[in-house]
Amino acid sequence: MSSKSYTLRWGILATGGIAKTFTTDLLVNPTTRDVHDVTHAVVAAASSTSAERARSFLSDCGAPSSAAAYGSYAELVADPNIDIIYVATPHSHHFQNAMLCLKAGKNVLCEKPLTVNAAQTKKLVATAKQKGVFLMEAVWTRFFPATKQVQQLVTEGAIGPVRRIVADFSMHSDVEKEWKDSHRLLNMDLAGGALLDLGVYPINWVFQILYHLQSSPSTSSHSTQPSSQNPLPPTVTSSMTKYAPTGCDENTTVLMTFPGYNGGSQGIATTSLRTSSETGPSVRIYGDKGEIQIDGLPCHPDNYRLITVNPGEGSVSRQPKEVRFPVPGGGKGMFYEADECARCLRDGRKESESIGWMESIAIMETMDEVRRQNGLVYPERIESAEYPLEGF
Ligand SMILES: NC(=O)c1ccc[n+]([C@@H]2O[C@H](COP(=O)([O-])OP(=O)(O)OC[C@H]3O[C@@H](n4cnc5c(N)ncnc54)[C@H](OP(=O)(O)O)[C@@H]3O)[C@@H](O)[C@H]2O)c1
């Protein structure tokens, strides 16, 4: 490791499934992914259950024995050795837990979706601004090499102007057999349902292409170049079916039209608890000169396929370019977003260019609108943008 590398000191808030995957990834040596400018240290974890649970979490993840184990989130945010806190509670709790961190002056990486609604996200952003700290929604998808290359191909015009994106994240679950109604994915008290948990990924695929590609109104309709103007949010049409026992959504389809690019390019994001994203391409990006497809779950892309066409001639390339990006170092790929946090903090940036504050707000507003159109309302306690509330 170069002596010039910057070390980011992490505190982990909650000890559930994704906290373990993320923390284990933090401990992968960055040189295995050819990263030499930043590195990570796990200095503490906290469990709302007990300090013993935090201790055994740290040990299961392989963290050094010097890492502190706390039995409350309040103790974690008071630890002066921590630079940034990773919030990994259910999304019903993100707003209260992230506010606790920000108010204590800590930088925050918070799991997706950033909050339950846009009002909460706006308050987090205002607090991060006021405290002068970093805040990022942990959409790990954005930082995979495959995503970066697909964005670059699209920006360079490899498929011409993008007209449509179709993206799906569906879980292929036997809902009644696999989960109790109290499970995080079904439980309204934990902001359950397909949209916020899974649908946020296909929505992110649409945003990470079309929101970023938007041209100013005066730009040619054939432009593929990003605009320096502030991107416009999409108009939204949607439909949803519900899981009757709890009232959360189980199938949701969202049609987004981005007015600022090509006079209205479209994105269709679908999500279901029951069907599978893995029976064909989960992401398809269509342009005038071809298409980019991604196979497998869209949250952690490790491949793409570029298929070109000659407009007007009807000929489709018979040998699509296929590229694979195996995740190195035995990790899951969550370290890519951690590297982004380290670089932002090293460079004094308070938000990431890959998923900035305005974009997280626009995504939450999109999901608010989908919920409004389909009457999906969570309990007042978790929709509230008041802070603090007891019991979080
Ligand atoms: N990036 C991804 O690919 C990915 C994958 C899965 C989930 N996620 C996101 O990560 C978040 C957590 O998901 P998860 O699967 O890790 O959940 P999980 O396994 O249920 O863990 C959540 C943890 O939050 C803490 N917690 C605090 N209050 C809680 C409450 N009232 N009910 C349940 N847990 C509570 C618990 O830890 P303590 O007892 O230690 O406090 C619990 O272990 C969600 O927002 C989800 O959308 C992201």
Short mmCIF file of C-alpha atoms and ligand atoms in Angstrom, two decimals:
data_model
loop_
_atom_site.label_atom_id
_atom_site.label_comp_id
_atom_site.label_asym_id
_atom_site.label_seq_id
_atom_site.Cartn_x
_atom_site.Cartn_y
_atom_site.Cartn_z
CA MET A 1 0.00 0.00 0.00
CA SER A 2 1.37 3.40 -0.97
CA SER A 3 2.18 5.63 2.01
CA LYS A 4 0.07 8.27 0.28
CA SER A 5 -3.16 6.29 0.44
CA TYR A 6 -5.99 7.85 2.44
CA THR A 7 -7.62 5.71 5.14
CA LEU A 8 -11.32 6.17 5.90
CA ARG A 9 -12.40 5.06 9.39
CA TRP A 10 -15.83 3.42 9.40
CA GLY A 11 -18.49 2.94 12.04
CA ILE A 12 -21.27 0.44 11.23
CA LEU A 13 -24.79 1.21 12.45
CA ALA A 14 -26.83 -2.06 12.72
CA THR A 15 -25.71 -5.66 12.41
CA GLY A 16 -28.13 -7.27 9.92
CA GLY A 17 -27.63 -8.99 6.58
CA ILE A 18 -26.36 -6.13 4.43
CA ALA A 19 -24.23 -4.65 7.24
CA LYS A 20 -22.30 -7.93 7.31
CA THR A 21 -21.80 -8.01 3.52
CA PHE A 22 -20.66 -4.38 3.45
CA THR A 23 -18.33 -4.67 6.45
CA THR A 24 -16.74 -7.85 5.09
CA ASP A 25 -16.15 -6.03 1.79
CA LEU A 26 -14.56 -3.07 3.61
CA LEU A 27 -11.94 -5.48 4.93
CA VAL A 28 -10.92 -6.72 1.45
CA ASN A 29 -7.47 -5.40 0.56
CA PRO A 30 -8.08 -2.61 -2.03
CA THR A 31 -5.00 -3.61 -4.03
CA THR A 32 -6.91 -6.75 -5.11
CA ARG A 33 -9.10 -4.37 -7.17
CA ASP A 34 -6.11 -2.29 -8.22
CA VAL A 35 -7.03 0.55 -5.86
CA HIS A 36 -3.97 2.20 -4.32
CA ASP A 37 -5.14 5.69 -3.35
CA VAL A 38 -7.66 4.84 -0.60
CA THR A 39 -8.15 2.18 2.05
CA HIS A 40 -10.67 1.42 4.80
CA ALA A 41 -10.60 0.69 8.52
CA VAL A 42 -13.52 -0.74 10.51
CA VAL A 43 -13.17 1.00 13.86
CA ALA A 44 -16.58 0.33 15.47
CA ALA A 45 -20.04 -1.22 15.12
CA ALA A 46 -23.24 -0.68 17.07
CA SER A 47 -26.27 -2.85 17.61
CA SER A 48 -29.55 -1.56 19.02
CA THR A 49 -29.93 -5.03 20.56
CA SER A 50 -26.74 -5.32 22.66
CA ALA A 51 -23.01 -4.65 22.73
CA GLU A 52 -22.48 -8.44 22.67
CA ARG A 53 -24.28 -8.64 19.36
CA ALA A 54 -22.07 -5.86 17.97
CA ARG A 55 -18.96 -7.70 19.23
CA SER A 56 -19.92 -11.00 17.61
CA PHE A 57 -20.85 -9.13 14.39
CA LEU A 58 -17.37 -7.57 14.26
CA SER A 59 -15.76 -10.93 14.89
CA ASP A 60 -17.89 -12.68 12.21
CA CYS A 61 -16.87 -10.02 9.70
CA GLY A 62 -13.17 -10.46 10.55
CA ALA A 63 -12.73 -6.92 11.95
CA PRO A 64 -9.69 -6.27 14.17
CA SER A 65 -10.19 -6.92 17.88
CA SER A 66 -9.40 -3.25 18.52
CA ALA A 67 -12.74 -2.25 16.91
CA ALA A 68 -15.23 -0.89 19.45
CA ALA A 69 -18.58 -2.67 20.00
CA TYR A 70 -21.48 -0.52 21.18
CA GLY A 71 -24.92 -1.48 22.45
CA SER A 72 -26.60 1.69 21.19
CA TYR A 73 -26.45 3.86 18.09
CA ALA A 74 -26.02 6.97 20.29
CA GLU A 75 -22.69 5.65 21.59
CA LEU A 76 -21.50 5.00 18.04
CA VAL A 77 -22.13 8.54 16.80
CA ALA A 78 -20.21 9.93 19.80
CA ASP A 79 -17.03 7.97 18.96
CA PRO A 80 -14.39 10.52 17.86
CA ASN A 81 -12.37 7.86 16.00
CA ILE A 82 -15.07 7.44 13.35
CA ASP A 83 -14.99 9.46 10.10
CA ILE A 84 -18.11 8.03 8.46
CA ILE A 85 -21.08 5.90 9.51
CA TYR A 86 -22.74 3.29 7.31
CA VAL A 87 -26.47 3.15 8.15
CA ALA A 88 -27.86 -0.35 7.54
CA THR A 89 -31.18 -0.44 9.37
CA PRO A 90 -34.50 -1.11 7.55
CA HIS A 91 -35.48 1.90 5.40
CA SER A 92 -38.29 2.79 7.81
CA HIS A 93 -35.48 3.79 10.19
CA HIS A 94 -33.02 5.49 7.80
CA PHE A 95 -34.29 9.03 8.39
CA GLN A 96 -34.10 8.90 12.18
CA ASN A 97 -30.81 6.99 12.24
CA ALA A 98 -29.10 9.13 9.59
CA MET A 99 -30.28 12.30 11.36
CA LEU A 100 -28.72 11.02 14.58
CA CYS A 101 -25.39 10.67 12.74
CA LEU A 102 -25.57 13.99 10.88
CA LYS A 103 -26.57 15.93 13.98
CA ALA A 104 -23.49 14.47 15.70
CA GLY A 105 -21.38 15.87 12.84
CA LYS A 106 -20.67 12.48 11.24
CA ASN A 107 -20.39 11.81 7.52
CA VAL A 108 -22.99 9.27 6.36
CA LEU A 109 -23.38 6.53 3.79
CA CYS A 110 -27.01 5.37 4.14
CA GLU A 111 -28.49 2.26 2.53
CA LYS A 112 -31.07 2.58 -0.23
CA PRO A 113 -33.72 3.87 -0.38
CA LEU A 114 -32.27 6.89 1.42
CA THR A 115 -35.56 7.45 3.26
CA VAL A 116 -39.26 6.55 3.07
CA ASN A 117 -40.22 9.78 1.27
CA ALA A 118 -38.75 12.91 -0.32
CA ALA A 119 -39.60 15.19 2.62
CA GLN A 120 -37.29 13.11 4.81
CA THR A 121 -34.52 13.11 2.18
CA LYS A 122 -34.75 16.91 1.87
CA LYS A 123 -34.34 17.24 5.62
CA LEU A 124 -31.28 14.98 5.63
CA VAL A 125 -29.72 17.03 2.82
CA ALA A 126 -30.46 20.31 4.63
CA THR A 127 -28.88 18.91 7.81
CA ALA A 128 -25.79 17.63 5.94
CA LYS A 129 -25.41 21.10 4.39
CA GLN A 130 -25.84 22.84 7.72
CA LYS A 131 -23.30 20.56 9.43
CA GLY A 132 -20.89 20.64 6.48
CA VAL A 133 -20.68 16.85 6.26
CA PHE A 134 -20.80 14.23 3.51
CA LEU A 135 -24.02 12.33 2.76
CA MET A 136 -24.58 9.65 0.10
CA GLU A 137 -27.32 7.13 -0.66
CA ALA A 138 -25.69 3.70 -0.85
CA VAL A 139 -26.73 2.73 -4.37
CA TRP A 140 -23.74 0.41 -4.90
CA THR A 141 -24.89 -0.25 -8.50
CA ARG A 142 -23.52 3.11 -9.55
CA PHE A 143 -19.92 2.27 -8.73
CA PHE A 144 -19.44 -1.06 -10.49
CA PRO A 145 -16.99 -0.97 -13.41
CA ALA A 146 -19.74 -2.37 -15.68
CA THR A 147 -22.03 0.57 -14.82
CA LYS A 148 -19.27 3.09 -15.42
CA GLN A 149 -18.48 1.58 -18.83
CA VAL A 150 -22.12 1.45 -19.87
CA GLN A 151 -22.53 5.14 -18.91
CA GLN A 152 -19.41 5.98 -20.89
CA LEU A 153 -20.58 4.03 -23.97
CA VAL A 154 -23.93 5.78 -23.92
CA THR A 155 -22.34 9.22 -23.47
CA GLU A 156 -19.94 8.55 -26.35
CA GLY A 157 -22.88 7.68 -28.60
CA ALA A 158 -22.20 3.93 -29.03
CA ILE A 159 -25.95 3.31 -29.43
CA GLY A 160 -26.90 6.81 -30.62
CA PRO A 161 -29.48 8.87 -28.77
CA VAL A 162 -31.13 6.79 -26.05
CA ARG A 163 -34.87 6.49 -26.62
CA ARG A 164 -35.96 3.95 -24.02
CA ILE A 165 -34.70 1.99 -21.03
CA VAL A 166 -36.46 -1.06 -19.65
CA ALA A 167 -35.17 -2.36 -16.32
CA ASP A 168 -36.49 -4.92 -13.86
CA PHE A 169 -35.64 -6.15 -10.40
CA SER A 170 -37.84 -8.99 -9.29
CA MET A 171 -37.16 -11.32 -6.42
CA HIS A 172 -38.57 -14.70 -7.50
CA SER A 173 -39.92 -15.52 -4.07
CA ASP A 174 -42.58 -17.92 -2.94
CA VAL A 175 -43.85 -15.14 -0.72
CA GLU A 176 -46.28 -17.09 1.47
CA LYS A 177 -43.80 -19.94 2.07
CA GLU A 178 -40.58 -17.97 2.44
CA TRP A 179 -41.59 -14.97 4.52
CA LYS A 180 -43.78 -14.20 7.46
CA ASP A 181 -45.86 -11.05 7.15
CA SER A 182 -43.55 -9.45 9.72
CA HIS A 183 -40.59 -9.78 7.29
CA ARG A 184 -38.91 -6.52 6.30
CA LEU A 185 -40.07 -6.93 2.68
CA LEU A 186 -43.77 -7.26 3.58
CA ASN A 187 -44.11 -5.34 6.82
CA MET A 188 -45.69 -1.88 6.44
CA ASP A 189 -44.12 -0.79 9.75
CA LEU A 190 -40.71 -1.36 8.11
CA ALA A 191 -41.74 0.36 4.81
CA GLY A 192 -42.06 -3.04 3.12
CA GLY A 193 -42.99 -3.80 -0.49
CA ALA A 194 -41.31 -4.21 -3.84
CA LEU A 195 -41.07 -0.55 -4.87
CA LEU A 196 -38.86 0.86 -2.12
CA ASP A 197 -36.77 -2.25 -1.66
CA LEU A 198 -36.26 -3.59 -5.20
CA GLY A 199 -37.90 -1.09 -7.58
CA VAL A 200 -35.42 1.53 -6.48
CA TYR A 201 -32.78 -0.32 -8.55
CA PRO A 202 -34.49 -0.30 -11.97
CA ILE A 203 -35.48 3.32 -11.22
CA ASN A 204 -31.80 4.00 -10.54
CA TRP A 205 -30.85 2.39 -13.87
CA VAL A 206 -33.22 4.75 -15.66
CA PHE A 207 -31.92 7.74 -13.69
CA GLN A 208 -28.24 6.91 -13.99
CA ILE A 209 -28.61 7.07 -17.77
CA LEU A 210 -31.43 9.49 -18.60
CA TYR A 211 -31.19 11.92 -15.67
CA HIS A 212 -27.47 12.29 -16.40
CA LEU A 213 -27.87 12.54 -20.18
CA GLN A 214 -30.45 15.29 -20.25
CA SER A 215 -29.81 18.14 -22.64
CA SER A 216 -30.91 21.70 -22.32
CA PRO A 217 -34.11 22.47 -24.32
CA SER A 218 -32.07 24.17 -27.06
CA THR A 219 -29.84 21.14 -27.65
CA SER A 220 -30.28 19.06 -30.82
CA SER A 221 -32.65 16.12 -30.46
CA HIS A 222 -29.81 13.88 -31.66
CA SER A 223 -27.41 14.86 -28.90
CA THR A 224 -25.93 12.13 -26.74
CA GLN A 225 -23.90 14.52 -24.65
CA PRO A 226 -24.70 15.34 -21.03
CA SER A 227 -25.86 18.88 -20.44
CA SER A 228 -24.36 21.31 -17.99
CA GLN A 229 -27.91 22.41 -17.12
CA ASN A 230 -29.62 21.11 -14.01
CA PRO A 231 -31.38 17.88 -15.02
CA LEU A 232 -35.16 17.85 -14.93
CA PRO A 233 -37.09 15.20 -12.99
CA PRO A 234 -39.29 12.82 -15.01
CA THR A 235 -43.04 12.80 -15.38
CA VAL A 236 -44.39 9.60 -13.84
CA THR A 237 -47.19 7.16 -14.65
CA SER A 238 -47.50 3.93 -12.71
CA SER A 239 -49.50 0.91 -11.70
CA MET A 240 -49.27 -1.33 -8.67
CA THR A 241 -50.84 -4.47 -7.24
CA LYS A 242 -50.75 -5.15 -3.55
CA TYR A 243 -50.00 -8.08 -1.27
CA ALA A 244 -53.36 -8.32 0.46
CA PRO A 245 -52.33 -9.60 3.92
CA THR A 246 -50.21 -6.50 4.68
CA GLY A 247 -51.12 -3.95 1.96
CA CYS A 248 -47.56 -3.48 0.67
CA ASP A 249 -46.96 -3.51 -3.10
CA GLU A 250 -45.98 -6.79 -4.74
CA ASN A 251 -45.91 -5.81 -8.47
CA THR A 252 -45.16 -2.25 -9.56
CA THR A 253 -44.52 -0.71 -12.98
CA VAL A 254 -43.27 2.86 -13.40
CA LEU A 255 -43.13 4.78 -16.68
CA MET A 256 -40.84 7.82 -16.49
CA THR A 257 -40.49 10.38 -19.27
CA PHE A 258 -37.47 12.68 -19.07
CA PRO A 259 -38.44 15.91 -20.82
CA GLY A 260 -34.90 17.27 -21.01
CA TYR A 261 -33.40 14.60 -23.30
CA ASN A 262 -34.38 13.86 -26.92
CA GLY A 263 -37.65 15.66 -26.38
CA GLY A 264 -38.77 12.97 -23.94
CA SER A 265 -36.88 9.69 -23.59
CA GLN A 266 -38.64 7.02 -21.61
CA GLY A 267 -37.72 4.64 -18.85
CA ILE A 268 -39.81 1.72 -17.69
CA ALA A 269 -38.95 0.26 -14.30
CA THR A 270 -40.66 -2.91 -13.12
CA THR A 271 -40.46 -4.87 -9.90
CA SER A 272 -42.15 -7.90 -8.44
CA LEU A 273 -41.76 -10.03 -5.36
CA ARG A 274 -42.70 -13.18 -7.31
CA THR A 275 -41.28 -13.17 -10.87
CA SER A 276 -37.58 -13.34 -11.71
CA SER A 277 -35.20 -10.78 -13.23
CA GLU A 278 -32.81 -13.53 -14.19
CA THR A 279 -34.72 -15.22 -17.02
CA GLY A 280 -33.38 -12.72 -19.58
CA PRO A 281 -31.67 -9.32 -19.68
CA SER A 282 -32.67 -7.31 -16.62
CA VAL A 283 -31.64 -3.98 -18.16
CA ARG A 284 -32.10 -2.97 -21.82
CA ILE A 285 -30.98 0.46 -23.02
CA TYR A 286 -32.29 1.20 -26.50
CA GLY A 287 -30.83 3.79 -28.85
CA ASP A 288 -31.17 4.59 -32.55
CA LYS A 289 -27.99 2.64 -33.32
CA GLY A 290 -28.39 -0.34 -31.05
CA GLU A 291 -28.93 -1.64 -27.59
CA ILE A 292 -27.01 -2.40 -24.41
CA GLN A 293 -28.21 -5.34 -22.34
CA ILE A 294 -27.25 -6.46 -18.85
CA ASP A 295 -27.93 -9.94 -17.51
CA GLY A 296 -28.43 -10.95 -13.89
CA LEU A 297 -29.65 -8.94 -10.94
CA PRO A 298 -29.46 -5.25 -11.88
CA CYS A 299 -28.19 -4.15 -8.45
CA HIS A 300 -24.69 -5.54 -8.96
CA PRO A 301 -23.96 -5.59 -12.69
CA ASP A 302 -20.95 -7.65 -13.75
CA ASN A 303 -21.51 -7.72 -17.52
CA TYR A 304 -22.93 -5.97 -20.53
CA ARG A 305 -23.69 -6.82 -24.14
CA LEU A 306 -23.50 -4.19 -26.91
CA ILE A 307 -25.66 -4.97 -29.96
CA THR A 308 -25.44 -2.52 -32.83
CA VAL A 309 -27.82 -1.88 -35.72
CA ASN A 310 -27.56 0.18 -38.87
CA PRO A 311 -30.55 2.52 -38.82
CA GLY A 312 -32.67 2.14 -41.92
CA GLU A 313 -30.85 -0.98 -43.14
CA GLY A 314 -32.44 -3.34 -40.71
CA SER A 315 -29.18 -5.18 -40.08
CA VAL A 316 -28.36 -6.23 -36.54
CA SER A 317 -24.79 -7.17 -35.62
CA ARG A 318 -24.57 -10.94 -35.36
CA GLN A 319 -21.62 -10.80 -33.00
CA PRO A 320 -22.60 -8.61 -30.09
CA LYS A 321 -19.73 -7.38 -27.95
CA GLU A 322 -19.96 -9.15 -24.58
CA VAL A 323 -17.92 -7.88 -21.64
CA ARG A 324 -17.67 -9.44 -18.17
CA PHE A 325 -16.31 -7.86 -15.00
CA PRO A 326 -15.83 -10.50 -12.29
CA VAL A 327 -15.77 -8.90 -8.85
CA PRO A 328 -12.18 -9.22 -7.57
CA GLY A 329 -10.75 -9.94 -4.12
CA GLY A 330 -13.45 -12.39 -3.02
CA GLY A 331 -15.81 -9.50 -2.25
CA LYS A 332 -19.36 -8.73 -3.37
CA GLY A 333 -18.60 -5.33 -4.93
CA MET A 334 -19.81 -3.12 -2.08
CA PHE A 335 -16.25 -1.84 -1.71
CA TYR A 336 -16.63 0.22 -4.89
CA GLU A 337 -19.10 2.59 -3.19
CA ALA A 338 -16.87 2.67 -0.10
CA ASP A 339 -13.94 3.76 -2.30
CA GLU A 340 -16.13 6.57 -3.66
CA CYS A 341 -16.88 7.77 -0.11
CA ALA A 342 -13.16 7.73 0.74
CA ARG A 343 -12.27 9.76 -2.35
CA CYS A 344 -15.03 12.29 -1.69
CA LEU A 345 -13.92 12.78 1.90
CA ARG A 346 -10.24 12.90 0.99
CA ASP A 347 -11.03 15.60 -1.59
CA GLY A 348 -13.38 17.58 0.67
CA ARG A 349 -16.52 16.79 -1.38
CA LYS A 350 -19.83 16.64 0.51
CA GLU A 351 -21.73 14.71 -2.16
CA SER A 352 -20.87 12.26 -4.93
CA GLU A 353 -21.12 13.27 -8.58
CA SER A 354 -22.40 9.76 -9.33
CA ILE A 355 -25.45 10.13 -7.08
CA GLY A 356 -25.80 13.66 -5.81
CA TRP A 357 -28.31 15.07 -3.36
CA MET A 358 -30.66 16.53 -6.00
CA GLU A 359 -30.81 13.18 -7.74
CA SER A 360 -31.61 11.25 -4.56
CA ILE A 361 -34.40 13.78 -3.92
CA ALA A 362 -35.70 13.35 -7.51
CA ILE A 363 -35.72 9.56 -7.10
CA MET A 364 -37.60 9.80 -3.81
CA GLU A 365 -40.08 12.24 -5.41
CA THR A 366 -40.60 9.72 -8.23
CA MET A 367 -41.38 6.97 -5.72
CA ASP A 368 -43.61 9.34 -3.71
CA GLU A 369 -45.60 9.99 -6.88
CA VAL A 370 -45.90 6.25 -7.64
CA ARG A 371 -47.18 5.68 -4.10
CA ARG A 372 -49.57 8.65 -4.41
CA GLN A 373 -50.99 7.32 -7.69
CA ASN A 374 -51.57 3.89 -6.14
CA GLY A 375 -52.58 4.76 -2.60
CA LEU A 376 -49.60 3.19 -0.84
CA VAL A 377 -49.24 4.98 2.50
CA TYR A 378 -47.02 3.85 5.37
CA PRO A 379 -47.79 4.44 9.06
CA GLU A 380 -47.48 8.12 10.04
CA ARG A 381 -44.62 7.35 12.42
CA ILE A 382 -42.31 6.23 9.58
CA GLU A 383 -43.56 8.81 7.04
CA SER A 384 -42.84 11.59 9.53
CA ALA A 385 -40.04 14.07 8.86
CA GLU A 386 -39.96 15.11 12.51
CA TYR A 387 -36.76 14.47 14.39
CA PRO A 388 -36.23 13.05 16.93
CA LEU A 389 -39.06 10.57 17.42
CA GLU A 390 -38.98 8.12 20.31
CA GLY A 391 -38.24 4.44 19.70
CA PHE A 392 -35.82 4.44 16.76
N1 LIG B 1 -27.41 -2.74 -1.10
C1 LIG B 1 -28.05 -3.89 -1.15
O1 LIG B 1 -27.85 -4.72 -2.02
C2 LIG B 1 -29.02 -4.20 -0.07
C3 LIG B 1 -29.38 -5.54 0.17
C4 LIG B 1 -30.25 -5.80 1.22
C5 LIG B 1 -30.77 -4.77 1.96
N2 LIG B 1 -30.42 -3.47 1.67
C6 LIG B 1 -30.96 -2.35 2.46
O2 LIG B 1 -30.34 -2.40 3.74
C7 LIG B 1 -31.26 -2.12 4.77
C8 LIG B 1 -31.22 -3.25 5.79
O3 LIG B 1 -31.55 -4.46 5.16
P1 LIG B 1 -31.08 -5.88 5.76
O4 LIG B 1 -31.48 -6.91 4.78
O5 LIG B 1 -29.70 -5.84 6.24
O6 LIG B 1 -32.07 -5.98 7.02
P2 LIG B 1 -31.94 -6.92 8.28
O7 LIG B 1 -31.09 -8.11 7.98
O8 LIG B 1 -33.29 -7.12 8.80
O9 LIG B 1 -31.09 -6.03 9.32
C9 LIG B 1 -31.55 -4.80 9.77
C10 LIG B 1 -30.85 -4.46 11.09
O10 LIG B 1 -31.32 -3.19 11.50
C11 LIG B 1 -31.38 -3.14 12.92
N3 LIG B 1 -32.69 -2.69 13.35
C12 LIG B 1 -32.93 -1.62 14.12
N4 LIG B 1 -34.22 -1.48 14.35
C13 LIG B 1 -34.85 -2.49 13.73
C14 LIG B 1 -36.20 -2.88 13.63
N5 LIG B 1 -37.20 -2.22 14.21
N6 LIG B 1 -36.50 -4.00 12.91
C15 LIG B 1 -35.53 -4.68 12.30
N7 LIG B 1 -34.22 -4.34 12.37
C16 LIG B 1 -33.88 -3.26 13.08
C17 LIG B 1 -31.04 -4.53 13.43
O11 LIG B 1 -29.67 -4.49 13.85
P3 LIG B 1 -29.27 -4.24 15.38
O12 LIG B 1 -30.16 -5.12 16.20
O13 LIG B 1 -27.87 -4.65 15.44
O14 LIG B 1 -29.47 -2.79 15.68
C18 LIG B 1 -31.15 -5.42 12.23
O15 LIG B 1 -30.26 -6.50 12.25
C19 LIG B 1 -32.61 -1.90 4.10
O16 LIG B 1 -32.85 -0.52 3.94
C20 LIG B 1 -32.45 -2.52 2.71
O17 LIG B 1 -33.19 -1.84 1.70
C21 LIG B 1 -29.56 -3.19 0.69
#
